[in-house]
Amino acid sequence: LLSRRLKREPLQYILGETEFMGLVFEVTPCVLIPRPDTESLVEAILDLEEERADTHRIAIADIGTGSGAIAISLAKSLPYLDIVASDISPEAIAVARLNAERHEVLEQVTFIQADGLAALSGPVRYLISNPPYIAEGEIEGLEPEVRDYEPIAALTPGLDPLRWYRIFASEGAPYVEPGGWLAVEVGAGQSEDVQGLLKESGHWGEIVVHSDLGGIERVIMAQRLGGQPT
């Protein structure tokens, strides 16, 4: 039984930690294991911020924070950020808070248990998310160490794999400053569909696509129409 467990359970859960953006994060079966692909999302934000001349404090939001890897990595790299990090799971919020304490960014990151955009009360410069994007019918075909151990709610939004992108495209704009950005991770083969949703909504202007190390279009950024952020 132990040998079967060691073969199938992800090593990160057995060890209780994993590395992301050069930082070590605590992980439990309550949170998705951060993937190297998601580093592309963090790097896309960092690249945009490098182009800014000023470093006055700005607000960002990380929806579905899980272990907190995205929010905490950004906080460590950019100390002028004020971040709201939310998740519907109280267990995930507890893990993320421990990771923020570990990396000494609790003063920068506010954790909120909430579903999606309900965590937000005002506009932010960056609305960021790595949402569930695997269709419910595809879960059975995933590798056993993913299907049997990682939280299903963090993997699939149900029958519609684009559910969260529809929400962000149509309802996310009021929560982003004019000129600010929506930045999301997408699954393989979803890039064109997500870009289409953003264009059809009429809320977003420039769209930028970033590929991961495997050449897959992994990150989509869309700029909110309405001028430059203050």
GROMACS .gro file of C-alpha atoms in nm:
model
  230
    1LEU     CA    1   0.000   0.000   0.000
    2LEU     CA    2   0.283   0.240   0.087
    3SER     CA    3   0.463   0.165  -0.239
    4ARG     CA    4   0.144   0.235  -0.436
    5ARG     CA    5   0.100   0.563  -0.248
    6LEU     CA    6   0.456   0.669  -0.324
    7LYS     CA    7   0.408   0.585  -0.691
    8ARG     CA    8   0.086   0.781  -0.733
    9GLU     CA    9   0.071   1.063  -0.479
   10PRO     CA   10   0.259   1.369  -0.606
   11LEU     CA   11   0.599   1.404  -0.446
   12GLN     CA   12   0.519   1.767  -0.362
   13TYR     CA   13   0.233   1.655  -0.136
   14ILE     CA   14   0.449   1.390   0.027
   15LEU     CA   15   0.722   1.646   0.098
   16GLY     CA   16   0.470   1.918   0.178
   17GLU     CA   17   0.638   2.181  -0.038
   18THR     CA   18   0.736   2.280  -0.391
   19GLU     CA   19   0.937   2.551  -0.566
   20PHE     CA   20   0.790   2.832  -0.774
   21MET     CA   21   0.972   3.139  -0.907
   22GLY     CA   22   1.273   3.041  -0.697
   23LEU     CA   23   1.069   3.040  -0.375
   24VAL     CA   24   0.961   2.741  -0.165
   25PHE     CA   25   0.587   2.709  -0.100
   26GLU     CA   26   0.400   2.484   0.137
   27VAL     CA   27   0.144   2.269  -0.046
   28THR     CA   28  -0.123   2.033   0.080
   29PRO     CA   29  -0.397   1.839  -0.105
   30CYS     CA   30  -0.619   2.144  -0.040
   31VAL     CA   31  -0.433   2.343  -0.307
   32LEU     CA   32  -0.321   2.289  -0.663
   33ILE     CA   33   0.052   2.227  -0.699
   34PRO     CA   34   0.200   2.539  -0.867
   35ARG     CA   35   0.331   2.456  -1.216
   36PRO     CA   36   0.628   2.604  -1.402
   37ASP     CA   37   0.382   2.707  -1.675
   38THR     CA   38   0.222   2.951  -1.431
   39GLU     CA   39   0.554   3.129  -1.386
   40SER     CA   40   0.482   3.276  -1.732
   41LEU     CA   41   0.190   3.465  -1.576
   42VAL     CA   42   0.405   3.616  -1.302
   43GLU     CA   43   0.682   3.703  -1.548
   44ALA     CA   44   0.434   3.879  -1.779
   45ILE     CA   45   0.336   4.114  -1.494
   46LEU     CA   46   0.697   4.172  -1.395
   47ASP     CA   47   0.788   4.257  -1.755
   48LEU     CA   48   0.512   4.520  -1.773
   49GLU     CA   49   0.616   4.673  -1.444
   50GLU     CA   50   0.976   4.701  -1.560
   51GLU     CA   51   0.854   4.943  -1.826
   52ARG     CA   52   0.704   5.182  -1.568
   53ALA     CA   53   0.921   5.468  -1.450
   54ASP     CA   54   0.742   5.522  -1.118
   55THR     CA   55   0.690   5.278  -0.832
   56HIS     CA   56   0.403   5.436  -0.637
   57ARG     CA   57   0.178   5.185  -0.465
   58ILE     CA   58  -0.069   5.002  -0.687
   59ALA     CA   59  -0.345   4.753  -0.616
   60ILE     CA   60  -0.376   4.413  -0.779
   61ALA     CA   61  -0.598   4.110  -0.726
   62ASP     CA   62  -0.525   3.738  -0.754
   63ILE     CA   63  -0.850   3.544  -0.794
   64GLY     CA   64  -0.834   3.177  -0.694
   65THR     CA   65  -0.500   3.215  -0.520
   66GLY     CA   66  -0.462   2.854  -0.401
   67SER     CA   67  -0.122   2.826  -0.235
   68GLY     CA   68  -0.068   3.198  -0.289
   69ALA     CA   69   0.221   3.136  -0.528
   70ILE     CA   70   0.131   3.406  -0.779
   71ALA     CA   71   0.048   3.679  -0.528
   72ILE     CA   72   0.343   3.608  -0.301
   73SER     CA   73   0.594   3.587  -0.586
   74LEU     CA   74   0.477   3.925  -0.713
   75ALA     CA   75   0.488   4.075  -0.363
   76LYS     CA   76   0.846   3.956  -0.314
   77SER     CA   77   0.957   4.104  -0.647
   78LEU     CA   78   0.757   4.429  -0.627
   79PRO     CA   79   0.736   4.565  -0.271
   80TYR     CA   80   0.509   4.854  -0.377
   81LEU     CA   81   0.217   4.621  -0.455
   82ASP     CA   82  -0.095   4.597  -0.240
   83ILE     CA   83  -0.254   4.263  -0.322
   84VAL     CA   84  -0.595   4.110  -0.258
   85ALA     CA   85  -0.569   3.731  -0.287
   86SER     CA   86  -0.893   3.535  -0.275
   87ASP     CA   87  -1.007   3.177  -0.286
   88ILE     CA   88  -1.340   3.006  -0.225
   89SER     CA   89  -1.165   2.742  -0.012
   90PRO     CA   90  -1.091   2.837   0.352
   91GLU     CA   91  -0.830   2.559   0.361
   92ALA     CA   92  -0.651   2.712   0.064
   93ILE     CA   93  -0.658   3.056   0.225
   94ALA     CA   94  -0.497   2.907   0.537
   95VAL     CA   95  -0.216   2.755   0.330
   96ALA     CA   96  -0.163   3.078   0.135
   97ARG     CA   97  -0.146   3.282   0.455
   98LEU     CA   98   0.120   3.048   0.594
   99ASN     CA   99   0.321   3.093   0.275
  100ALA     CA  100   0.289   3.471   0.294
  101GLU     CA  101   0.413   3.460   0.652
  102ARG     CA  102   0.701   3.236   0.549
  103HIS     CA  103   0.809   3.487   0.283
  104GLU     CA  104   0.740   3.793   0.501
  105VAL     CA  105   0.481   3.960   0.275
  106LEU     CA  106   0.177   3.951   0.504
  107GLU     CA  107   0.173   4.332   0.513
  108GLN     CA  108   0.135   4.343   0.134
  109VAL     CA  109  -0.120   4.066   0.081
  110THR     CA  110  -0.477   4.061   0.213
  111PHE     CA  111  -0.640   3.718   0.199
  112ILE     CA  112  -1.015   3.690   0.149
  113GLN     CA  113  -1.234   3.381   0.134
  114ALA     CA  114  -1.471   3.458  -0.153
  115ASP     CA  115  -1.595   3.325  -0.484
  116GLY     CA  116  -1.447   3.501  -0.785
  117LEU     CA  117  -1.504   3.874  -0.823
  118ALA     CA  118  -1.699   3.890  -0.496
  119ALA     CA  119  -1.365   3.951  -0.322
  120LEU     CA  120  -1.323   4.292  -0.486
  121SER     CA  121  -1.462   4.626  -0.379
  122GLY     CA  122  -1.278   4.861  -0.613
  123PRO     CA  123  -1.064   4.877  -0.927
  124VAL     CA  124  -0.712   4.734  -0.941
  125ARG     CA  125  -0.421   4.779  -1.180
  126TYR     CA  126  -0.399   4.406  -1.250
  127LEU     CA  127  -0.676   4.148  -1.223
  128ILE     CA  128  -0.494   3.816  -1.228
  129SER     CA  129  -0.617   3.458  -1.226
  130ASN     CA  130  -0.515   3.102  -1.300
  131PRO     CA  131  -0.871   2.968  -1.295
  132PRO     CA  132  -0.994   2.610  -1.335
  133TYR     CA  133  -1.004   2.544  -1.710
  134ILE     CA  134  -1.028   2.169  -1.767
  135ALA     CA  135  -1.365   2.043  -1.888
  136GLU     CA  136  -1.537   1.815  -1.638
  137GLY     CA  137  -1.551   1.535  -1.895
  138GLU     CA  138  -1.173   1.542  -1.935
  139ILE     CA  139  -1.089   1.488  -1.567
  140GLU     CA  140  -1.104   1.108  -1.594
  141GLY     CA  141  -0.834   1.117  -1.861
  142LEU     CA  142  -0.582   1.309  -1.649
  143GLU     CA  143  -0.279   1.141  -1.498
  144PRO     CA  144  -0.372   0.958  -1.175
  145GLU     CA  145  -0.147   1.175  -0.958
  146VAL     CA  146  -0.344   1.479  -1.075
  147ARG     CA  147  -0.694   1.329  -1.101
  148ASP     CA  148  -0.684   1.142  -0.770
  149TYR     CA  149  -0.498   1.387  -0.547
  150GLU     CA  150  -0.529   1.748  -0.656
  151PRO     CA  151  -0.847   1.942  -0.563
  152ILE     CA  152  -1.106   1.890  -0.837
  153ALA     CA  153  -1.254   2.237  -0.785
  154ALA     CA  154  -0.915   2.388  -0.875
  155LEU     CA  155  -0.897   2.181  -1.194
  156THR     CA  156  -1.242   2.211  -1.350
  157PRO     CA  157  -1.520   2.470  -1.354
  158GLY     CA  158  -1.768   2.204  -1.469
  159LEU     CA  159  -1.900   2.135  -1.817
  160ASP     CA  160  -1.785   2.470  -1.961
  161PRO     CA  161  -1.404   2.500  -1.948
  162LEU     CA  162  -1.430   2.868  -2.048
  163ARG     CA  163  -1.669   2.960  -1.767
  164TRP     CA  164  -1.429   3.183  -1.576
  165TYR     CA  165  -1.300   3.355  -1.889
  166ARG     CA  166  -1.658   3.445  -1.981
  167ILE     CA  167  -1.702   3.597  -1.635
  168PHE     CA  168  -1.377   3.793  -1.646
  169ALA     CA  169  -1.441   3.918  -2.000
  170SER     CA  170  -1.796   4.038  -1.934
  171GLU     CA  171  -1.796   4.127  -1.564
  172GLY     CA  172  -1.431   4.195  -1.479
  173ALA     CA  173  -1.388   4.535  -1.644
  174PRO     CA  174  -1.540   4.745  -1.359
  175TYR     CA  175  -1.278   4.597  -1.128
  176VAL     CA  176  -0.986   4.707  -1.346
  177GLU     CA  177  -0.859   5.065  -1.374
  178PRO     CA  178  -0.882   5.223  -1.720
  179GLY     CA  179  -0.555   5.126  -1.883
  180GLY     CA  180  -0.504   4.845  -1.634
  181TRP     CA  181  -0.481   4.479  -1.725
  182LEU     CA  182  -0.662   4.150  -1.697
  183ALA     CA  183  -0.406   3.866  -1.696
  184VAL     CA  184  -0.512   3.501  -1.705
  185GLU     CA  185  -0.356   3.163  -1.759
  186VAL     CA  186  -0.532   2.947  -2.020
  187GLY     CA  187  -0.522   2.581  -2.112
  188ALA     CA  188  -0.361   2.440  -2.426
  189GLY     CA  189  -0.575   2.523  -2.728
  190GLN     CA  190  -0.792   2.780  -2.547
  191SER     CA  191  -0.608   3.097  -2.646
  192GLU     CA  192  -0.814   3.188  -2.954
  193ASP     CA  193  -1.145   3.125  -2.779
  194VAL     CA  194  -1.048   3.338  -2.480
  195GLN     CA  195  -0.925   3.619  -2.703
  196GLY     CA  196  -1.257   3.602  -2.885
  197LEU     CA  197  -1.451   3.640  -2.562
  198LEU     CA  198  -1.245   3.946  -2.467
  199LYS     CA  199  -1.295   4.111  -2.804
  200GLU     CA  200  -1.668   4.039  -2.811
  201SER     CA  201  -1.722   4.195  -2.466
  202GLY     CA  202  -1.623   4.541  -2.588
  203HIS     CA  203  -1.444   4.620  -2.259
  204TRP     CA  204  -1.088   4.539  -2.359
  205GLY     CA  205  -0.844   4.691  -2.604
  206GLU     CA  206  -0.491   4.564  -2.662
  207ILE     CA  207  -0.450   4.189  -2.616
  208VAL     CA  208  -0.106   4.037  -2.555
  209VAL     CA  209  -0.033   3.664  -2.562
  210HIS     CA  210   0.263   3.497  -2.391
  211SER     CA  211   0.378   3.141  -2.454
  212ASP     CA  212   0.522   2.907  -2.192
  213LEU     CA  213   0.856   2.726  -2.225
  214GLY     CA  214   0.687   2.455  -2.429
  215GLY     CA  215   0.567   2.707  -2.687
  216ILE     CA  216   0.201   2.682  -2.580
  217GLU     CA  217   0.005   3.009  -2.566
  218ARG     CA  218  -0.039   3.012  -2.189
  219VAL     CA  219  -0.103   3.370  -2.075
  220ILE     CA  220  -0.346   3.625  -2.215
  221MET     CA  221  -0.335   3.987  -2.107
  222ALA     CA  222  -0.604   4.237  -2.206
  223GLN     CA  223  -0.590   4.612  -2.140
  224ARG     CA  224  -0.901   4.782  -2.007
  225LEU     CA  225  -1.033   5.047  -2.241
  226GLY     CA  226  -1.067   5.402  -2.113
  227GLY     CA  227  -0.723   5.560  -2.100
  228GLN     CA  228  -0.414   5.525  -1.888
  229PRO     CA  229  -0.419   5.429  -1.519
  230THR     CA  230  -0.350   5.699  -1.262
   0.00000   0.00000   0.00000
